Short mmCIF file of C-alpha atoms in Angstrom, two decimals:
data_model
loop_
_atom_site.label_atom_id
_atom_site.label_comp_id
_atom_site.label_asym_id
_atom_site.label_seq_id
_atom_site.Cartn_x
_atom_site.Cartn_y
_atom_site.Cartn_z
CA MET V 1 -6.31 34.25 -92.78
CA THR V 2 -6.42 30.52 -92.84
CA GLY V 3 -2.65 30.27 -92.25
CA THR V 4 -2.83 32.70 -89.30
CA THR V 5 -5.67 30.66 -87.74
CA GLY V 6 -3.71 27.43 -88.12
CA ILE V 7 -0.61 28.95 -86.49
CA ARG V 8 -2.72 30.27 -83.60
CA GLY V 9 -4.34 26.89 -83.05
CA GLN V 10 -1.01 25.12 -82.99
CA ALA V 11 0.32 27.60 -80.37
CA GLN V 12 -2.73 27.08 -78.20
CA GLU V 13 -2.37 23.29 -78.42
CA ARG V 14 1.34 23.53 -77.44
CA ALA V 15 0.35 25.76 -74.50
CA ARG V 16 -2.23 23.19 -73.29
CA GLN V 17 0.32 20.39 -73.53
CA THR V 18 2.88 22.42 -71.57
CA ALA V 19 0.37 23.21 -68.80
CA ALA V 20 -0.64 19.56 -68.61
CA GLN V 21 3.04 18.54 -68.20
CA LEU V 22 3.51 21.11 -65.47
CA ARG V 23 0.47 19.82 -63.58
CA ARG V 24 1.73 16.26 -63.87
CA ALA V 25 5.14 17.31 -62.56
CA GLU V 26 3.61 19.13 -59.66
CA ASP V 27 1.51 16.11 -58.70
CA SER V 28 4.49 13.67 -58.76
CA PRO V 29 5.75 12.28 -55.37
CA ALA V 30 9.08 14.01 -55.70
CA ALA V 31 7.48 17.38 -56.29
CA THR V 32 4.91 16.81 -53.56
CA SER V 33 7.74 16.14 -51.02
CA GLN V 34 9.43 19.42 -51.99
CA ARG V 35 6.28 21.47 -52.12
CA PRO V 36 6.02 24.06 -49.27
CA PRO V 37 3.09 23.52 -46.93
CA ASP V 38 -0.15 25.12 -47.80
CA GLN V 39 -0.43 27.97 -45.28
CA THR V 40 -4.14 28.38 -46.04
CA GLN V 41 -4.98 25.06 -44.42
CA ALA V 42 -4.35 24.26 -40.75
CA ALA V 43 -1.98 21.36 -40.21
CA ALA V 44 -3.63 18.25 -38.87
CA PRO V 45 -3.23 18.18 -35.10
CA GLN V 46 -0.93 15.49 -33.72
CA ARG V 47 -2.37 13.24 -31.03
CA PRO V 48 -0.56 13.84 -27.76
CA PRO V 49 0.81 10.77 -26.00
CA ASP V 50 -1.57 9.07 -23.56
CA GLN V 51 -0.60 10.66 -20.27
CA THR V 52 -2.99 8.48 -18.27
CA GLN V 53 -1.10 5.29 -19.08
CA PRO V 54 2.65 5.75 -18.52
CA PRO V 55 5.10 3.23 -20.03
CA THR V 56 5.33 1.33 -16.76
CA ALA V 57 1.57 0.70 -16.82
CA GLN V 58 1.80 -0.50 -20.43
CA ARG V 59 4.42 -3.02 -19.36
CA ARG V 60 2.44 -4.13 -16.28
CA ARG V 61 -0.79 -4.85 -18.09
CA PRO V 62 0.44 -7.89 -20.09
CA GLU V 63 2.04 -9.25 -16.90
CA LEU V 64 -1.24 -8.71 -15.01
CA ALA V 65 -3.17 -10.48 -17.78
CA ALA V 66 -0.80 -13.52 -17.74
CA PHE V 67 -0.93 -13.70 -13.96
CA LEU V 68 -4.74 -13.74 -13.83
CA ARG V 69 -5.00 -16.35 -16.62
CA GLY V 70 -2.47 -18.57 -14.86
CA ARG V 71 -4.24 -18.36 -11.47
CA ARG V 72 -7.63 -18.87 -13.07
CA ALA V 73 -6.40 -22.04 -14.75
CA ARG V 74 -5.37 -23.68 -11.47
CA VAL V 75 -8.72 -23.20 -9.70
CA THR V 76 -11.15 -26.01 -10.55
CA PRO V 77 -14.96 -25.80 -10.31
CA ALA V 78 -14.81 -28.29 -7.44
CA ASP V 79 -12.55 -25.89 -5.50
CA VAL V 80 -15.36 -23.31 -5.45
CA GLY V 81 -18.30 -25.72 -5.09
CA MET V 82 -19.38 -25.74 -8.70
CA ALA V 83 -20.25 -28.68 -10.99
CA PRO V 84 -17.67 -29.13 -13.80
CA GLY V 85 -20.36 -29.13 -16.51
CA LEU V 86 -19.93 -30.29 -20.10
CA ARG V 87 -17.45 -29.34 -22.81
CA ARG V 88 -14.89 -27.86 -20.45
CA ARG V 89 -11.71 -27.67 -22.51
CA THR V 90 -9.48 -26.74 -19.53
CA PRO V 91 -9.69 -27.76 -15.88
CA GLY V 92 -9.73 -24.22 -14.56
CA LEU V 93 -12.57 -21.74 -14.19
CA ARG V 94 -14.03 -19.81 -17.13
CA ARG V 95 -13.85 -16.05 -17.15
CA GLU V 96 -17.58 -15.71 -16.72
CA GLU V 97 -17.41 -18.02 -13.65
CA VAL V 98 -14.69 -15.88 -12.07
CA ALA V 99 -16.81 -12.76 -12.75
CA GLN V 100 -19.90 -14.31 -11.24
CA LEU V 101 -18.12 -15.58 -8.12
CA SER V 102 -16.40 -12.21 -7.62
CA GLY V 103 -19.55 -10.15 -8.19
CA VAL V 104 -18.21 -8.19 -11.13
CA GLY V 105 -19.36 -7.85 -14.74
CA VAL V 106 -18.15 -10.42 -17.28
CA THR V 107 -17.02 -7.73 -19.68
CA TRP V 108 -15.10 -5.85 -17.01
CA TYR V 109 -13.26 -9.01 -15.85
CA THR V 110 -12.55 -9.99 -19.45
CA TRP V 111 -11.00 -6.61 -20.09
CA LEU V 112 -8.96 -6.88 -16.89
CA GLU V 113 -7.61 -10.26 -17.92
CA GLN V 114 -6.87 -9.00 -21.41
CA GLY V 115 -4.71 -6.29 -19.93
CA ARG V 116 -6.87 -3.38 -21.06
CA PRO V 117 -6.32 -0.01 -19.32
CA ILE V 118 -9.17 -0.10 -16.84
CA ASN V 119 -9.28 0.98 -13.21
CA ALA V 120 -9.76 -1.55 -10.45
CA SER V 121 -10.73 -0.73 -6.84
CA PRO V 122 -9.25 -2.48 -3.84
CA GLN V 123 -12.66 -4.02 -3.08
CA VAL V 124 -12.94 -5.58 -6.55
CA LEU V 125 -9.34 -6.89 -6.47
CA ASP V 126 -10.06 -8.41 -3.07
CA ALA V 127 -13.08 -10.19 -4.49
CA VAL V 128 -11.11 -11.53 -7.46
CA ALA V 129 -8.27 -12.59 -5.14
CA ARG V 130 -10.69 -14.55 -2.97
CA THR V 131 -12.19 -16.29 -5.98
CA LEU V 132 -8.74 -17.20 -7.34
CA ARG V 133 -7.68 -18.37 -3.87
CA LEU V 134 -4.61 -16.17 -3.79
CA ASP V 135 -2.35 -16.25 -0.79
CA ARG V 136 -0.81 -13.14 0.80
CA PRO V 137 2.23 -12.79 -1.56
CA GLU V 138 0.06 -13.45 -4.60
CA ARG V 139 -2.54 -10.91 -3.46
CA GLU V 140 0.19 -8.29 -2.94
CA HIS V 141 1.61 -9.14 -6.42
CA LEU V 142 -1.87 -8.65 -7.93
CA TYR V 143 -2.19 -5.20 -6.30
CA HIS V 144 1.20 -4.09 -7.57
CA LEU V 145 0.46 -5.24 -11.12
CA ALA V 146 -2.91 -3.43 -11.06
CA GLU V 147 -1.15 -0.35 -9.60
CA VAL V 148 -3.45 -0.24 -6.58
CA PRO V 149 -1.94 0.57 -3.16
CA TYR V 150 -1.66 -2.64 -1.18
CA ALA V 151 -2.68 -2.75 2.45
CA PRO V 152 -2.40 -5.79 4.75
CA ASP V 153 -5.64 -7.53 5.35
CA ARG V 154 -7.83 -6.61 8.31
CA GLU V 155 -6.80 -9.73 10.20
CA ALA V 156 -3.16 -8.65 10.32
CA ALA V 157 -4.23 -5.13 11.21
CA ALA V 158 -6.31 -6.44 14.05
CA GLY V 159 -3.33 -8.06 15.71
CA ALA V 160 -2.78 -11.53 14.20
CA VAL V 161 0.95 -12.22 13.96
CA ALA V 162 2.62 -15.52 13.32
CA PRO V 163 3.62 -17.59 16.32
CA GLU V 164 7.21 -17.38 15.15
CA ILE V 165 7.13 -13.58 15.45
CA GLN V 166 5.67 -13.83 18.95
CA GLY V 167 8.43 -16.28 19.79
CA ILE V 168 11.12 -13.85 18.70
CA ILE V 169 9.91 -10.97 20.85
CA ASP V 170 9.39 -13.32 23.80
CA ALA V 171 12.96 -14.56 23.46
CA VAL V 172 14.51 -11.10 23.92
CA ASP V 173 13.06 -10.75 27.40
CA PRO V 174 13.99 -8.90 29.63
CA HIS V 175 14.28 -6.34 26.83
CA PRO V 176 10.92 -4.82 25.93
CA ALA V 177 9.80 -5.69 22.40
CA VAL V 178 6.63 -4.89 20.41
CA VAL V 179 5.21 -5.34 16.91
CA TYR V 180 3.68 -2.14 15.45
CA ASN V 181 1.96 -1.62 12.15
CA ALA V 182 2.40 1.59 10.21
CA ARG V 183 -0.30 3.32 12.24
CA TYR V 184 1.34 2.40 15.58
CA ASP V 185 -1.30 -0.14 16.34
CA ILE V 186 0.16 -2.74 18.75
CA LEU V 187 -0.03 -6.19 17.18
CA ALA V 188 2.03 -8.14 19.71
CA THR V 189 4.11 -7.49 22.84
CA ASN V 190 6.37 -9.36 25.18
CA PRO V 191 6.02 -9.34 29.02
CA ALA V 192 8.83 -6.82 29.42
CA TYR V 193 7.05 -4.34 27.20
CA ARG V 194 3.85 -4.78 29.18
CA ASP V 195 5.80 -4.20 32.35
CA LEU V 196 7.10 -0.89 31.10
CA PHE V 197 4.02 0.63 29.45
CA LEU V 198 0.34 1.02 30.04
CA ILE V 199 -1.53 1.23 26.75
CA GLU V 200 -5.07 2.55 26.53
CA GLN V 201 -7.65 1.49 23.97
CA PRO V 202 -8.74 4.04 21.27
CA PRO V 203 -12.49 4.53 21.15
CA THR V 204 -12.92 3.60 17.48
CA SER V 205 -11.03 0.27 17.53
CA GLY V 206 -10.37 -2.74 19.64
CA VAL V 207 -6.65 -2.46 18.88
CA ALA V 208 -4.36 -0.71 21.32
CA ASN V 209 -2.50 2.21 19.72
CA VAL V 210 0.63 3.89 21.05
CA LEU V 211 -0.05 7.35 19.61
CA TRP V 212 -3.52 7.40 21.14
CA SER V 213 -2.19 6.53 24.60
CA LEU V 214 0.59 9.13 24.37
CA PHE V 215 -1.47 12.02 23.07
CA THR V 216 -4.62 11.56 25.22
CA VAL V 217 -3.01 11.45 28.66
CA PRO V 218 -1.92 14.55 30.62
CA ALA V 219 1.70 15.51 29.97
CA ARG V 220 2.65 14.61 33.58
CA ASP V 221 1.42 11.06 32.99
CA CYS V 222 3.14 10.52 29.64
CA PRO V 223 5.80 7.78 29.90
CA LEU V 224 8.09 9.78 27.56
CA VAL V 225 10.32 12.01 29.64
CA PHE V 226 11.16 14.25 26.68
CA ARG V 227 7.65 14.29 25.27
CA ASP V 228 7.94 17.43 23.17
CA ALA V 229 11.04 16.03 21.44
CA GLU V 230 9.76 12.54 20.72
CA LEU V 231 6.12 13.00 19.79
CA PRO V 232 6.88 15.25 16.67
CA VAL V 233 9.20 12.47 15.41
CA MET V 234 6.50 9.84 15.81
CA VAL V 235 3.88 11.98 14.01
CA ALA V 236 6.34 12.58 11.15
CA THR V 237 6.89 8.82 10.91
CA LEU V 238 3.16 8.29 10.86
CA ARG V 239 2.79 10.75 7.95
CA SER V 240 5.47 9.00 5.93
CA ALA V 241 3.29 5.87 6.10
CA TYR V 242 0.04 7.78 5.50
CA GLY V 243 1.05 8.43 1.90
CA ARG V 244 0.35 4.77 1.20
CA HIS V 245 -3.07 4.86 2.83
CA VAL V 246 -4.64 8.17 1.83
CA GLY V 247 -8.43 7.76 1.67
CA GLU V 248 -8.62 4.46 3.53
CA PRO V 249 -11.51 4.59 6.01
CA GLU V 250 -9.55 3.09 8.93
CA TRP V 251 -6.74 5.59 8.55
CA GLU V 252 -8.94 8.56 7.96
CA GLY V 253 -11.20 7.66 10.93
CA PHE V 254 -8.21 7.23 13.18
CA LEU V 255 -6.65 10.58 12.23
CA HIS V 256 -9.93 12.41 12.56
CA ALA V 257 -10.62 10.90 16.03
CA LEU V 258 -7.12 11.56 17.33
CA SER V 259 -7.07 15.13 15.95
CA ALA V 260 -10.39 15.76 17.76
CA ALA V 261 -9.11 14.22 21.01
CA SER V 262 -5.71 15.94 21.00
CA PRO V 263 -5.16 19.51 19.76
CA TYR V 264 -1.43 18.86 20.14
CA PHE V 265 -1.60 16.00 17.67
CA ALA V 266 -3.68 18.10 15.27
CA GLN V 267 -1.08 20.83 15.45
CA LEU V 268 1.82 18.43 14.72
CA TRP V 269 -0.12 16.75 11.91
CA LYS V 270 -0.69 20.01 10.16
CA SER V 271 3.09 20.70 10.07
CA GLY V 272 3.43 18.12 7.31
CA ASP V 273 6.83 16.83 8.50
CA VAL V 274 7.84 13.38 7.20
CA LEU V 275 10.46 10.95 8.59
CA PRO V 276 11.04 7.21 8.02
CA PRO V 277 11.24 4.81 10.94
CA GLY V 278 14.71 4.61 12.47
CA PRO V 279 16.75 3.92 15.60
CA ARG V 280 16.16 6.29 18.55
CA VAL V 281 17.32 6.79 22.11
CA LYS V 282 14.35 7.53 24.37
CA THR V 283 13.98 8.05 28.10
CA PHE V 284 10.90 6.47 29.69
CA ARG V 285 9.35 7.10 33.12
CA HIS V 286 8.06 4.23 35.21
CA LYS V 287 6.09 5.13 38.28
CA ALA V 288 7.58 2.44 40.49
CA ILE V 289 11.14 2.11 39.09
CA GLY V 290 12.08 5.58 37.84
CA GLU V 291 13.62 6.59 34.52
CA LEU V 292 15.03 4.19 31.88
CA ARG V 293 17.17 5.40 29.03
CA MET V 294 16.54 2.93 26.15
CA SER V 295 17.84 2.55 22.58
CA SER V 296 15.32 1.32 20.06
CA VAL V 297 15.91 -0.57 16.80
CA SER V 298 13.30 -1.50 14.17
CA LEU V 299 13.34 -4.84 12.32
CA SER V 300 11.29 -5.61 9.20
CA ILE V 301 9.06 -8.70 9.02
CA ASN V 302 8.79 -10.90 5.92
CA GLY V 303 5.24 -10.99 4.66
CA MET V 304 4.22 -7.95 6.73
CA PRO V 305 5.68 -4.99 4.89
CA GLU V 306 3.59 -2.51 6.85
CA SER V 307 4.71 -3.83 10.28
CA ARG V 308 7.97 -3.92 12.22
CA ILE V 309 9.50 -5.33 15.37
CA VAL V 310 10.84 -2.69 17.75
CA VAL V 311 13.24 -3.84 20.48
CA TYR V 312 14.34 -1.54 23.37
CA THR V 313 17.76 -2.16 25.09
CA PRO V 314 19.06 -0.27 28.12
CA ASP V 315 21.50 2.47 27.22
CA ASP V 316 23.29 2.80 30.56
CA ASP V 317 24.01 0.87 33.73
CA GLU V 318 21.24 2.42 35.75
CA SER V 319 18.70 1.51 33.01
CA ARG V 320 20.01 -2.02 32.91
CA ARG V 321 19.45 -2.32 36.69
CA HIS V 322 15.93 -0.93 36.27
CA THR V 323 15.19 -3.37 33.46
CA ALA V 324 16.28 -6.32 35.62
CA GLU V 325 14.21 -4.96 38.52
CA LEU V 326 11.12 -4.83 36.30
CA ARG V 327 11.61 -8.46 35.35
CA GLU V 328 12.07 -9.50 39.02
CA ARG V 329 8.85 -7.67 40.01
CA ARG V 330 6.98 -9.56 37.31
CA LEU V 331 8.39 -12.97 38.36
CA ARG V 332 7.54 -12.15 41.99
CA ARG V 333 3.95 -11.38 41.03
CA GLY V 334 3.72 -14.59 39.15
CA ARG V 335 4.91 -16.63 42.15
CA LEU V 336 2.37 -14.90 44.37
CA ARG V 337 -0.48 -15.67 41.95
CA ARG V 338 0.52 -19.31 41.72
CA GLY V 339 0.61 -19.48 45.51
CA ALA V 340 -2.80 -17.94 45.78
CA GLY V 341 -4.14 -20.40 43.25
CA ARG V 342 -2.98 -23.39 45.38
CA GLU V 343 -4.54 -21.92 48.52
CA ASN V 344 -7.84 -21.18 46.79
CA PRO V 345 -8.41 -23.90 44.21
CA ALA V 346 -11.18 -23.40 41.73
CA PRO V 347 -14.42 -25.21 42.55
#
């Protein structure tokens, strides 16, 4: 009995040792890598990539941060009317000073300058740009880095063009020339253009607009001879620019007002057609001269990406004669006015 018990105990001990060895083998790294997945437990979900911040945004953020730091360092307290204070390690503004002058939170501006993925509105970027004294190219660069649609400032939209641009369009006289922005607001004209066209004022702005004048006059008074062929092209060109200005109050207000004033414009706008600006041949009607067939060409303007110079040149001999006649009529009126001024001097 005693021998049998001893043999049984030895067998149990060997079984325990074998089981322990098997457990150790199963828990080894090699065995773990070969072990099939436990189907009773759900696999840990993998985090999807951040779809809100594409790779281009991740590359832009460090560049935005470096740009803001560099521009902050060059603006001194004296530049913005502040006392330098004590213990200023660098000559530029502090982050909290930029935030205060821009009317934004210190934490928000700090995150912006650190390149964190935060959203910035055009109004806030404008405030920061004013504080950092950014010029037009720097302001546009800031917008692009922040991935916010850039729009020219309201001064340019209201009709301020450089004297050099005005000189260019004046120099092409007697050919009509004009500077348009993307909404067909007229920013500058030369005398020949004013001889050829009569532009009305839209009710919501002090800026003359070509589309407003063409769509809100009776068809018989429209200066475009082939009105129904040309107006759809102009509306499609307007829509191609609208994609860069969706939601902007000035654009939305203009589209709403013109749609209400002209059912024809509203109909064309709903078509959704899109075309970029390009050369055209148009026939215009002048009440005193007759018809002029003109070729148009658009020229870009450095520093004004939303605007263009459009020059009209006569396309046939008759139109060239009419263009010269328009210029002669203008010069004759000028001589008459000067003569009247000499006869009736101002008191």
